[in-house]
Amino acid sequence: MKSGAIVLLLGLLALWAQLPPVAGDTSLSALPLRPLYVPADPRSCYAMIPHWFYNWQAKKCENFMYGGCDGHENNFEMQTDCLGKCGGHADICSLPPEVGPCTAAIPRWTYNWRAKTCEEFSYGGCRGNKNNFETEVDCLQACAGHGKTHDNLGQCCYLHRAMVGTHQAPPAAL
């Protein structure tokens, strides 16, 4: 009899764990979000680490004090990381060449804004930033007349504010 009751309880527990979230649930896991539409998220920890996030309303990377835990995709240690991932509205041609942490040694082109020319560099194959072009022609087309803002957002910055406070709808289309 006892083993039957235990099996029944375990079965009910397994069923309960598989239930979908309740309608109206506003917890972080229940929100259908596109990556990076979230503002700075210091969370509940108190480390006060300087970090960067992409502010889609201001269309730029901004700094904030990160608490140190439970961050999300719109949370970068360096401004160049934020610009590299979200930098469509930033001037990608002024970013320094970034090899990235991988070791593939892929020939690529980067714009050197000081020399006002495209230069070849060895890309590691992952991460890096948007100042990374497959050909010299692509580099020149993107950065000729350097100084203008590029509006082609990278994989960026569209998590809703609802995750940390006041809800603001994302732009209708990108």
CSV table of N, CA and C in Angstrom, one decimal:
chain,number,residue,atom,x,y,z
A,1,MET,N,0.8,-1.2,0.0
A,1,MET,CA,0.0,0.0,0.0
A,1,MET,C,0.9,1.3,0.0
A,2,LYS,N,1.9,1.3,0.8
A,2,LYS,CA,2.8,2.5,0.9
A,2,LYS,C,3.5,2.7,-0.4
A,3,SER,N,4.0,1.6,-1.1
A,3,SER,CA,4.7,1.8,-2.3
A,3,SER,C,3.7,2.3,-3.4
A,4,GLY,N,2.5,1.9,-3.4
A,4,GLY,CA,1.5,2.4,-4.3
A,4,GLY,C,1.2,3.9,-4.2
A,5,ALA,N,1.2,4.4,-2.9
A,5,ALA,CA,1.0,5.8,-2.6
A,5,ALA,C,2.2,6.6,-3.1
A,6,ILE,N,3.4,6.1,-2.9
A,6,ILE,CA,4.6,6.8,-3.3
A,6,ILE,C,4.6,6.9,-4.8
A,7,VAL,N,4.3,5.8,-5.5
A,7,VAL,CA,4.3,5.9,-7.0
A,7,VAL,C,3.2,6.9,-7.5
A,8,LEU,N,2.1,6.9,-6.8
A,8,LEU,CA,1.0,7.9,-7.2
A,8,LEU,C,1.5,9.3,-7.0
A,9,LEU,N,2.2,9.6,-5.9
A,9,LEU,CA,2.7,10.9,-5.6
A,9,LEU,C,3.8,11.3,-6.6
A,10,LEU,N,4.7,10.4,-6.9
A,10,LEU,CA,5.7,10.7,-7.9
A,10,LEU,C,5.1,11.0,-9.3
A,11,GLY,N,4.1,10.2,-9.6
A,11,GLY,CA,3.4,10.5,-10.9
A,11,GLY,C,2.8,11.8,-11.0
A,12,LEU,N,2.1,12.2,-9.9
A,12,LEU,CA,1.5,13.6,-9.8
A,12,LEU,C,2.5,14.7,-9.9
A,13,LEU,N,3.6,14.5,-9.2
A,13,LEU,CA,4.7,15.4,-9.2
A,13,LEU,C,5.3,15.6,-10.6
A,14,ALA,N,5.5,14.5,-11.3
A,14,ALA,CA,6.0,14.5,-12.7
A,14,ALA,C,5.0,15.2,-13.6
A,15,LEU,N,3.7,15.0,-13.5
A,15,LEU,CA,2.7,15.7,-14.3
A,15,LEU,C,2.7,17.2,-14.0
A,16,TRP,N,2.8,17.6,-12.7
A,16,TRP,CA,2.8,19.0,-12.4
A,16,TRP,C,4.0,19.7,-12.9
A,17,ALA,N,5.2,19.0,-13.0
A,17,ALA,CA,6.4,19.7,-13.5
A,17,ALA,C,6.3,19.9,-15.0
A,18,GLN,N,5.5,19.2,-15.7
A,18,GLN,CA,5.4,19.4,-17.1
A,18,GLN,C,4.3,20.4,-17.6
A,19,LEU,N,3.5,20.9,-16.6
A,19,LEU,CA,2.5,21.9,-17.0
A,19,LEU,C,3.0,23.1,-17.5
A,20,PRO,N,2.4,23.7,-18.6
A,20,PRO,CA,2.8,25.0,-19.1
A,20,PRO,C,2.6,26.1,-18.1
A,21,PRO,N,3.2,27.3,-18.3
A,21,PRO,CA,3.0,28.4,-17.3
A,21,PRO,C,1.5,28.9,-17.4
A,22,VAL,N,1.1,29.4,-16.3
A,22,VAL,CA,-0.3,29.9,-16.2
A,22,VAL,C,-0.5,31.1,-17.0
A,23,ALA,N,-1.6,31.3,-17.7
A,23,ALA,CA,-1.9,32.5,-18.5
A,23,ALA,C,-1.7,33.7,-17.6
A,24,GLY,N,-1.0,34.7,-18.1
A,24,GLY,CA,-0.8,36.0,-17.3
A,24,GLY,C,0.5,35.9,-16.5
A,25,ASP,N,1.2,34.8,-16.5
A,25,ASP,CA,2.4,34.6,-15.8
A,25,ASP,C,3.4,35.6,-16.4
A,26,THR,N,4.0,36.5,-15.6
A,26,THR,CA,5.0,37.4,-16.1
A,26,THR,C,6.4,37.1,-15.6
A,27,SER,N,6.6,35.9,-15.2
A,27,SER,CA,8.0,35.6,-14.8
A,27,SER,C,8.9,35.6,-16.0
A,28,LEU,N,10.2,35.7,-15.8
A,28,LEU,CA,11.1,35.8,-16.9
A,28,LEU,C,11.0,34.6,-17.9
A,29,SER,N,10.8,33.4,-17.3
A,29,SER,CA,10.8,32.2,-18.2
A,29,SER,C,9.5,32.2,-19.0
A,30,ALA,N,8.5,32.9,-18.7
A,30,ALA,CA,7.2,32.8,-19.4
A,30,ALA,C,7.1,33.8,-20.6
A,31,LEU,N,8.1,34.8,-20.6
A,31,LEU,CA,8.0,35.8,-21.6
A,31,LEU,C,8.6,35.4,-22.9
A,32,PRO,N,7.9,35.5,-24.1
A,32,PRO,CA,8.5,35.2,-25.4
A,32,PRO,C,9.3,36.4,-25.9
A,33,LEU,N,10.6,36.3,-25.8
A,33,LEU,CA,11.4,37.5,-26.1
A,33,LEU,C,12.5,37.2,-27.1
A,34,ARG,N,12.7,38.2,-27.9
A,34,ARG,CA,13.8,38.2,-28.9
A,34,ARG,C,15.1,38.6,-28.1
A,35,PRO,N,16.2,38.1,-28.5
A,35,PRO,CA,17.5,38.4,-27.7
A,35,PRO,C,17.7,39.9,-27.7
A,36,LEU,N,18.0,40.4,-26.6
A,36,LEU,CA,18.6,41.7,-26.3
A,36,LEU,C,17.7,42.9,-26.5
A,37,TYR,N,16.4,42.9,-26.1
A,37,TYR,CA,15.6,44.1,-26.0
A,37,TYR,C,15.4,44.5,-24.6
A,38,VAL,N,16.4,44.2,-23.8
A,38,VAL,CA,16.3,44.5,-22.3
A,38,VAL,C,17.3,45.6,-22.0
A,39,PRO,N,16.9,46.4,-21.1
A,39,PRO,CA,17.8,47.4,-20.6
A,39,PRO,C,18.8,46.8,-19.6
A,40,ALA,N,19.6,47.7,-19.0
A,40,ALA,CA,20.6,47.2,-18.0
A,40,ALA,C,19.8,46.4,-16.9
A,41,ASP,N,20.5,45.4,-16.5
A,41,ASP,CA,19.8,44.5,-15.5
A,41,ASP,C,20.8,44.2,-14.4
A,42,PRO,N,20.8,45.0,-13.3
A,42,PRO,CA,21.8,44.8,-12.2
A,42,PRO,C,21.4,43.6,-11.4
A,43,ARG,N,20.1,43.2,-11.4
A,43,ARG,CA,19.6,42.1,-10.6
A,43,ARG,C,19.8,42.3,-9.1
A,44,SER,N,19.8,41.1,-8.4
A,44,SER,CA,19.8,41.2,-6.9
A,44,SER,C,21.2,41.2,-6.3
A,45,CYS,N,22.2,41.0,-7.0
A,45,CYS,CA,23.5,40.9,-6.4
A,45,CYS,C,24.1,42.3,-6.3
A,46,TYR,N,25.1,42.5,-5.5
A,46,TYR,CA,25.5,43.9,-5.2
A,46,TYR,C,27.0,44.1,-5.5
A,47,ALA,N,27.5,43.5,-6.5
A,47,ALA,CA,29.0,43.6,-6.8
A,47,ALA,C,29.4,45.0,-7.3
A,48,MET,N,28.5,45.7,-8.0
A,48,MET,CA,28.8,47.0,-8.6
A,48,MET,C,29.9,46.9,-9.6
A,49,ILE,N,29.7,46.1,-10.6
A,49,ILE,CA,30.7,45.9,-11.7
A,49,ILE,C,30.3,46.8,-12.9
A,50,PRO,N,31.2,47.6,-13.4
A,50,PRO,CA,30.9,48.5,-14.5
A,50,PRO,C,30.7,47.6,-15.8
A,51,HIS,N,29.5,47.6,-16.4
A,51,HIS,CA,29.2,46.9,-17.6
A,51,HIS,C,28.5,47.8,-18.6
A,52,TRP,N,28.2,47.2,-19.8
A,52,TRP,CA,27.6,48.0,-20.8
A,52,TRP,C,26.3,47.2,-21.3
A,53,PHE,N,25.3,48.0,-21.8
A,53,PHE,CA,24.1,47.4,-22.4
A,53,PHE,C,23.7,48.3,-23.6
A,54,TYR,N,23.0,47.7,-24.5
A,54,TYR,CA,22.5,48.5,-25.7
A,54,TYR,C,21.1,49.0,-25.4
A,55,ASN,N,21.0,50.4,-25.4
A,55,ASN,CA,19.8,51.1,-25.2
A,55,ASN,C,19.1,51.3,-26.5
A,56,TRP,N,18.1,50.5,-26.9
A,56,TRP,CA,17.5,50.5,-28.2
A,56,TRP,C,16.8,51.8,-28.4
A,57,GLN,N,16.3,52.5,-27.4
A,57,GLN,CA,15.6,53.8,-27.5
A,57,GLN,C,16.6,54.9,-27.9
A,58,ALA,N,17.8,54.9,-27.2
A,58,ALA,CA,18.8,55.9,-27.5
A,58,ALA,C,19.7,55.4,-28.7
A,59,LYS,N,19.5,54.2,-29.1
A,59,LYS,CA,20.3,53.6,-30.2
A,59,LYS,C,21.8,53.7,-30.0
A,60,LYS,N,22.2,53.4,-28.7
A,60,LYS,CA,23.7,53.4,-28.4
A,60,LYS,C,23.9,52.5,-27.2
A,61,CYS,N,25.2,52.1,-27.0
A,61,CYS,CA,25.6,51.4,-25.9
A,61,CYS,C,25.8,52.3,-24.7
A,62,GLU,N,25.3,51.9,-23.6
A,62,GLU,CA,25.5,52.8,-22.4
A,62,GLU,C,26.0,51.9,-21.2
A,63,ASN,N,26.7,52.6,-20.3
A,63,ASN,CA,27.2,51.8,-19.1
A,63,ASN,C,26.2,51.8,-18.0
A,64,PHE,N,26.4,50.8,-17.1
A,64,PHE,CA,25.5,50.6,-15.9
A,64,PHE,C,26.3,49.8,-14.9
A,65,MET,N,25.9,49.8,-13.7
A,65,MET,CA,26.6,49.0,-12.6
A,65,MET,C,25.9,47.6,-12.5
A,66,TYR,N,26.5,46.6,-12.9
A,66,TYR,CA,26.0,45.2,-12.9
A,66,TYR,C,26.2,44.6,-11.5
A,67,GLY,N,25.2,44.0,-11.0
A,67,GLY,CA,25.3,43.4,-9.7
A,67,GLY,C,26.2,42.1,-9.6
A,68,GLY,N,26.4,41.4,-10.7
A,68,GLY,CA,27.3,40.3,-10.7
A,68,GLY,C,26.6,38.9,-10.9
A,69,CYS,N,25.3,38.8,-11.0
A,69,CYS,CA,24.7,37.5,-11.1
A,69,CYS,C,23.4,37.7,-11.9
A,70,ASP,N,22.9,36.6,-12.5
A,70,ASP,CA,21.7,36.5,-13.2
A,70,ASP,C,21.5,37.5,-14.3
A,71,GLY,N,22.5,37.7,-15.1
A,71,GLY,CA,22.4,38.7,-16.2
A,71,GLY,C,21.7,38.1,-17.4
A,72,HIS,N,21.7,38.8,-18.5
A,72,HIS,CA,21.1,38.3,-19.7
A,72,HIS,C,22.0,38.7,-20.9
A,73,GLU,N,21.5,38.5,-22.1
A,73,GLU,CA,22.3,38.7,-23.3
A,73,GLU,C,22.7,40.1,-23.5
A,74,ASN,N,22.0,41.1,-23.0
A,74,ASN,CA,22.3,42.5,-23.2
A,74,ASN,C,23.1,43.0,-22.0
A,75,ASN,N,24.2,42.4,-21.8
A,75,ASN,CA,25.1,42.7,-20.7
A,75,ASN,C,26.5,42.4,-21.1
A,76,PHE,N,27.3,43.4,-21.3
A,76,PHE,CA,28.7,43.3,-21.8
A,76,PHE,C,29.7,43.9,-20.9
A,77,GLU,N,30.8,43.2,-20.8
A,77,GLU,CA,31.9,43.7,-19.9
A,77,GLU,C,32.6,44.9,-20.5
A,78,MET,N,32.7,45.0,-21.8
A,78,MET,CA,33.4,46.1,-22.5
A,78,MET,C,32.5,46.8,-23.5
A,79,GLN,N,32.7,48.1,-23.6
A,79,GLN,CA,31.9,48.8,-24.6
A,79,GLN,C,32.1,48.3,-26.0
A,80,THR,N,33.3,47.9,-26.3
A,80,THR,CA,33.6,47.3,-27.7
A,80,THR,C,32.8,46.0,-27.9
A,81,ASP,N,32.6,45.2,-26.8
A,81,ASP,CA,31.7,44.0,-27.0
A,81,ASP,C,30.3,44.4,-27.3
A,82,CYS,N,29.8,45.4,-26.6
A,82,CYS,CA,28.4,45.9,-26.9
A,82,CYS,C,28.3,46.4,-28.3
A,83,LEU,N,29.3,47.2,-28.7
A,83,LEU,CA,29.3,47.8,-30.1
A,83,LEU,C,29.4,46.7,-31.1
A,84,GLY,N,30.2,45.7,-30.8
A,84,GLY,CA,30.4,44.6,-31.8
A,84,GLY,C,29.2,43.8,-32.0
A,85,LYS,N,28.5,43.5,-31.0
A,85,LYS,CA,27.3,42.7,-31.1
A,85,LYS,C,26.1,43.5,-31.5
A,86,CYS,N,26.0,44.7,-31.0
A,86,CYS,CA,24.8,45.5,-31.2
A,86,CYS,C,25.0,46.7,-32.0
A,87,GLY,N,26.2,46.8,-32.6
A,87,GLY,CA,26.7,48.1,-33.1
A,87,GLY,C,26.1,48.6,-34.4
A,88,GLY,N,25.0,48.1,-34.8
A,88,GLY,CA,24.4,48.6,-36.1
A,88,GLY,C,24.2,50.1,-36.1
A,89,HIS,N,23.8,50.7,-34.9
A,89,HIS,CA,23.7,52.1,-34.8
A,89,HIS,C,25.0,52.8,-34.4
A,90,ALA,N,25.9,52.0,-34.1
A,90,ALA,CA,27.2,52.6,-33.8
A,90,ALA,C,28.1,52.6,-35.0
A,91,ASP,N,29.1,53.3,-35.1
A,91,ASP,CA,29.9,53.4,-36.2
A,91,ASP,C,30.9,52.2,-36.2
A,92,ILE,N,30.5,51.2,-37.0
A,92,ILE,CA,31.3,49.9,-36.9
A,92,ILE,C,32.7,50.1,-37.5
A,93,CYS,N,32.9,51.1,-38.4
A,93,CYS,CA,34.2,51.3,-39.0
A,93,CYS,C,35.2,51.9,-38.0
A,94,SER,N,34.8,52.3,-36.9
A,94,SER,CA,35.8,52.8,-35.9
A,94,SER,C,36.1,51.8,-34.9
A,95,LEU,N,35.5,50.6,-34.9
A,95,LEU,CA,35.9,49.5,-34.0
A,95,LEU,C,37.2,49.0,-34.4
A,96,PRO,N,38.0,48.6,-33.3
A,96,PRO,CA,39.3,48.0,-33.6
A,96,PRO,C,39.1,46.6,-34.2
A,97,PRO,N,40.1,46.0,-34.9
A,97,PRO,CA,40.0,44.7,-35.4
A,97,PRO,C,40.0,43.7,-34.2
A,98,GLU,N,39.1,42.8,-34.2
A,98,GLU,CA,39.0,41.8,-33.1
A,98,GLU,C,39.0,40.4,-33.6
A,99,VAL,N,40.1,39.7,-33.2
A,99,VAL,CA,40.4,38.4,-33.6
A,99,VAL,C,39.3,37.4,-33.0
A,100,GLY,N,38.9,37.6,-31.8
A,100,GLY,CA,38.0,36.7,-31.1
A,100,GLY,C,38.8,35.6,-30.4
A,101,PRO,N,38.1,34.8,-29.6
A,101,PRO,CA,38.8,33.8,-28.8
A,101,PRO,C,39.1,32.5,-29.5
A,102,CYS,N,38.6,32.3,-30.7
A,102,CYS,CA,38.8,31.1,-31.4
A,102,CYS,C,40.2,31.2,-32.2
A,103,THR,N,40.7,30.1,-32.7
A,103,THR,CA,42.0,30.1,-33.3
A,103,THR,C,42.1,29.7,-34.8
A,104,ALA,N,41.0,30.0,-35.6
A,104,ALA,CA,40.9,29.5,-36.9
A,104,ALA,C,41.9,30.2,-37.9
A,105,ALA,N,42.3,31.4,-37.7
A,105,ALA,CA,43.1,32.2,-38.6
A,105,ALA,C,42.5,32.4,-40.0
A,106,ILE,N,41.4,32.9,-40.1
A,106,ILE,CA,40.7,33.2,-41.3
A,106,ILE,C,41.1,34.6,-41.9
A,107,PRO,N,41.5,34.7,-43.1
A,107,PRO,CA,41.8,36.0,-43.6
A,107,PRO,C,40.6,36.9,-43.8
A,108,ARG,N,40.6,38.0,-43.2
A,108,ARG,CA,39.5,39.0,-43.2
A,108,ARG,C,40.0,40.4,-43.4
A,109,TRP,N,39.1,41.3,-43.6
A,109,TRP,CA,39.4,42.7,-43.8
A,109,TRP,C,38.8,43.6,-42.7
A,110,THR,N,39.5,44.6,-42.3
A,110,THR,CA,39.0,45.5,-41.3
A,110,THR,C,39.3,46.9,-41.7
A,111,TYR,N,38.4,47.9,-41.3
A,111,TYR,CA,38.7,49.3,-41.7
A,111,TYR,C,39.5,49.9,-40.6
A,112,ASN,N,40.6,50.6,-41.0
A,112,ASN,CA,41.4,51.3,-40.1
A,112,ASN,C,41.1,52.8,-40.3
A,113,TRP,N,40.3,53.4,-39.4
A,113,TRP,CA,39.8,54.7,-39.6
A,113,TRP,C,40.9,55.8,-39.5
A,114,ARG,N,42.0,55.5,-38.8
A,114,ARG,CA,43.1,56.4,-38.8
A,114,ARG,C,43.8,56.5,-40.1
A,115,ALA,N,44.1,55.3,-40.8
A,115,ALA,CA,44.7,55.3,-42.1
A,115,ALA,C,43.7,55.5,-43.2
A,116,LYS,N,42.4,55.5,-42.9
A,116,LYS,CA,41.3,55.6,-43.9
A,116,LYS,C,41.4,54.6,-45.0
A,117,THR,N,41.7,53.4,-44.6
A,117,THR,CA,41.9,52.3,-45.6
A,117,THR,C,41.5,51.0,-44.9
A,118,CYS,N,41.2,50.0,-45.8
A,118,CYS,CA,40.9,48.6,-45.3
A,118,CYS,C,42.2,47.8,-45.2
A,119,GLU,N,42.4,47.0,-44.1
A,119,GLU,CA,43.6,46.3,-43.9
A,119,GLU,C,43.2,44.8,-43.7
A,120,GLU,N,44.0,43.9,-44.1
A,120,GLU,CA,43.8,42.5,-43.9
A,120,GLU,C,44.2,42.1,-42.5
A,121,PHE,N,43.4,41.2,-41.8
A,121,PHE,CA,43.8,40.7,-40.5
A,121,PHE,C,43.4,39.2,-40.4
A,122,SER,N,43.9,38.6,-39.4
A,122,SER,CA,43.6,37.1,-39.2
A,122,SER,C,42.5,37.0,-38.2
A,123,TYR,N,41.3,36.6,-38.6
A,123,TYR,CA,40.1,36.4,-37.7
A,123,TYR,C,40.1,35.0,-37.1
A,124,GLY,N,39.8,34.9,-35.9
A,124,GLY,CA,39.8,33.6,-35.2
A,124,GLY,C,38.7,32.7,-35.5
A,125,GLY,N,37.6,33.2,-36.1
A,125,GLY,CA,36.5,32.4,-36.5
A,125,GLY,C,35.2,32.5,-35.6
A,126,CYS,N,35.3,33.2,-34.5
A,126,CYS,CA,34.1,33.3,-33.6
A,126,CYS,C,34.2,34.7,-32.9
A,127,ARG,N,33.0,35.1,-32.5
A,127,ARG,CA,32.8,36.4,-31.9
A,127,ARG,C,33.4,37.5,-32.7
A,128,GLY,N,34.3,38.3,-32.2
A,128,GLY,CA,34.8,39.4,-32.9
A,128,GLY,C,33.8,40.5,-32.9
A,129,ASN,N,33.9,41.4,-33.9
A,129,ASN,CA,32.9,42.5,-34.0
A,129,ASN,C,32.5,42.7,-35.4
A,130,LYS,N,31.7,43.7,-35.7
A,130,LYS,CA,31.2,43.9,-37.1
A,130,LYS,C,32.2,44.6,-38.0
A,131,ASN,N,33.3,45.1,-37.5
A,131,ASN,CA,34.4,45.6,-38.4
A,131,ASN,C,35.2,44.4,-38.9
A,132,ASN,N,34.6,43.5,-39.7
A,132,ASN,CA,35.1,42.3,-40.1
A,132,ASN,C,34.5,41.9,-41.4
A,133,PHE,N,35.2,42.0,-42.5
A,133,PHE,CA,34.6,41.8,-43.8
A,133,PHE,C,35.4,40.7,-44.5
A,134,GLU,N,34.6,39.9,-45.4
A,134,GLU,CA,35.2,38.8,-46.1
A,134,GLU,C,36.1,39.3,-47.2
A,135,THR,N,35.8,40.4,-47.8
A,135,THR,CA,36.7,40.9,-48.9
A,135,THR,C,37.0,42.4,-48.7
A,136,GLU,N,38.1,42.9,-49.3
A,136,GLU,CA,38.4,44.3,-49.3
A,136,GLU,C,37.3,45.1,-49.9
A,137,VAL,N,36.7,44.6,-50.9
A,137,VAL,CA,35.6,45.4,-51.6
A,137,VAL,C,34.5,45.6,-50.6
A,138,ASP,N,34.1,44.5,-49.8
A,138,ASP,CA,33.0,44.6,-48.8
A,138,ASP,C,33.4,45.7,-47.8
A,139,CYS,N,34.6,45.7,-47.4
A,139,CYS,CA,35.1,46.6,-46.4
A,139,CYS,C,35.0,48.0,-46.9
A,140,LEU,N,35.5,48.3,-48.1
A,140,LEU,CA,35.4,49.6,-48.7
A,140,LEU,C,34.0,50.1,-48.9
A,141,GLN,N,33.1,49.2,-49.3
A,141,GLN,CA,31.7,49.6,-49.5
A,141,GLN,C,31.1,50.0,-48.2
A,142,ALA,N,31.4,49.3,-47.2
A,142,ALA,CA,30.8,49.5,-45.9
A,142,ALA,C,31.3,50.8,-45.2
A,143,CYS,N,32.6,51.0,-45.4
A,143,CYS,CA,33.3,52.1,-44.6
A,143,CYS,C,33.8,53.3,-45.5
A,144,ALA,N,33.6,53.3,-46.8
A,144,ALA,CA,34.0,54.4,-47.6
A,144,ALA,C,33.2,55.6,-47.1
A,145,GLY,N,33.8,56.7,-46.9
A,145,GLY,CA,33.1,57.9,-46.4
A,145,GLY,C,32.9,57.7,-44.9
A,146,HIS,N,33.8,57.0,-44.2
A,146,HIS,CA,33.7,56.7,-42.8
A,146,HIS,C,33.2,57.9,-42.0
A,147,GLY,N,32.4,57.7,-41.0
A,147,GLY,CA,31.8,58.7,-40.2
A,147,GLY,C,30.3,58.7,-40.2
A,148,LYS,N,29.7,58.0,-41.2
A,148,LYS,CA,28.3,57.9,-41.1
A,148,LYS,C,27.9,56.8,-40.2
A,149,THR,N,26.7,56.8,-39.7
A,149,THR,CA,26.1,55.8,-38.9
A,149,THR,C,25.5,54.7,-39.7
A,150,HIS,N,25.8,53.4,-39.4
A,150,HIS,CA,25.2,52.3,-40.1
A,150,HIS,C,24.0,51.8,-39.3
A,151,ASP,N,22.9,51.6,-40.0
A,151,ASP,CA,21.7,51.2,-39.4
A,151,ASP,C,21.4,49.7,-39.5
A,152,ASN,N,22.3,48.9,-39.9
A,152,ASN,CA,22.1,47.4,-40.0
A,152,ASN,C,22.4,46.8,-38.6
A,153,LEU,N,21.4,46.7,-37.7
A,153,LEU,CA,21.7,46.1,-36.4
A,153,LEU,C,22.2,44.7,-36.5
A,154,GLY,N,23.1,44.4,-35.7
A,154,GLY,CA,23.6,43.0,-35.6
A,154,GLY,C,22.6,42.1,-34.9
A,155,GLN,N,23.1,41.1,-34.2
A,155,GLN,CA,22.3,40.2,-33.5
A,155,GLN,C,21.9,40.9,-32.2
A,156,CYS,N,21.0,41.8,-32.2
A,156,CYS,CA,21.0,42.6,-31.1
A,156,CYS,C,19.7,42.9,-30.4
A,157,CYS,N,19.9,43.2,-29.3
A,157,CYS,CA,19.4,44.1,-28.3
A,157,CYS,C,17.9,44.3,-28.3
A,158,TYR,N,17.1,43.2,-28.3
A,158,TYR,CA,15.7,43.4,-28.3
A,158,TYR,C,15.0,42.5,-27.2
A,159,LEU,N,15.3,42.7,-26.0
A,159,LEU,CA,14.5,42.0,-24.9
A,159,LEU,C,13.6,43.1,-24.3
A,160,HIS,N,12.4,42.8,-23.9
A,160,HIS,CA,11.5,43.8,-23.4
A,160,HIS,C,11.9,44.3,-22.0
A,161,ARG,N,11.5,45.5,-21.8
A,161,ARG,CA,11.8,46.1,-20.4
A,161,ARG,C,11.0,45.4,-19.4
A,162,ALA,N,9.9,44.7,-19.7
A,162,ALA,CA,9.1,44.0,-18.8
A,162,ALA,C,9.9,43.1,-17.9
A,163,MET,N,11.0,42.7,-18.3
A,163,MET,CA,11.8,41.7,-17.5
A,163,MET,C,12.4,42.4,-16.3
A,164,VAL,N,12.5,43.7,-16.2
A,164,VAL,CA,13.0,44.4,-15.1
A,164,VAL,C,12.2,45.6,-14.6
A,165,GLY,N,11.1,45.9,-15.2
A,165,GLY,CA,10.4,47.1,-14.8
A,165,GLY,C,9.3,47.5,-15.7
A,166,THR,N,9.3,48.7,-16.0
A,166,THR,CA,8.2,49.3,-16.9
A,166,THR,C,8.2,48.6,-18.2
A,167,HIS,N,7.1,48.2,-18.7
A,167,HIS,CA,7.0,47.5,-20.0
A,167,HIS,C,7.0,48.6,-21.1
A,168,GLN,N,7.8,48.4,-22.1
A,168,GLN,CA,7.7,49.3,-23.3
A,168,GLN,C,7.8,48.4,-24.5
A,169,ALA,N,6.9,48.5,-25.4
A,169,ALA,CA,6.9,47.6,-26.5
A,169,ALA,C,8.1,47.9,-27.4
A,170,PRO,N,8.6,46.9,-28.1
A,170,PRO,CA,9.7,47.1,-29.0
A,170,PRO,C,9.2,47.7,-30.3
A,171,PRO,N,10.1,48.2,-31.1
A,171,PRO,CA,9.7,48.8,-32.4
A,171,PRO,C,9.0,47.8,-33.2
A,172,ALA,N,8.0,48.2,-34.0
A,172,ALA,CA,7.2,47.3,-34.8
A,172,ALA,C,8.0,46.4,-35.7
A,173,ALA,N,9.0,47.0,-36.4
A,173,ALA,CA,9.8,46.2,-37.3
A,173,ALA,C,11.2,46.7,-37.3
A,174,LEU,N,12.1,45.8,-37.6
A,174,LEU,CA,13.5,46.1,-37.8
A,174,LEU,C,14.0,45.8,-39.2
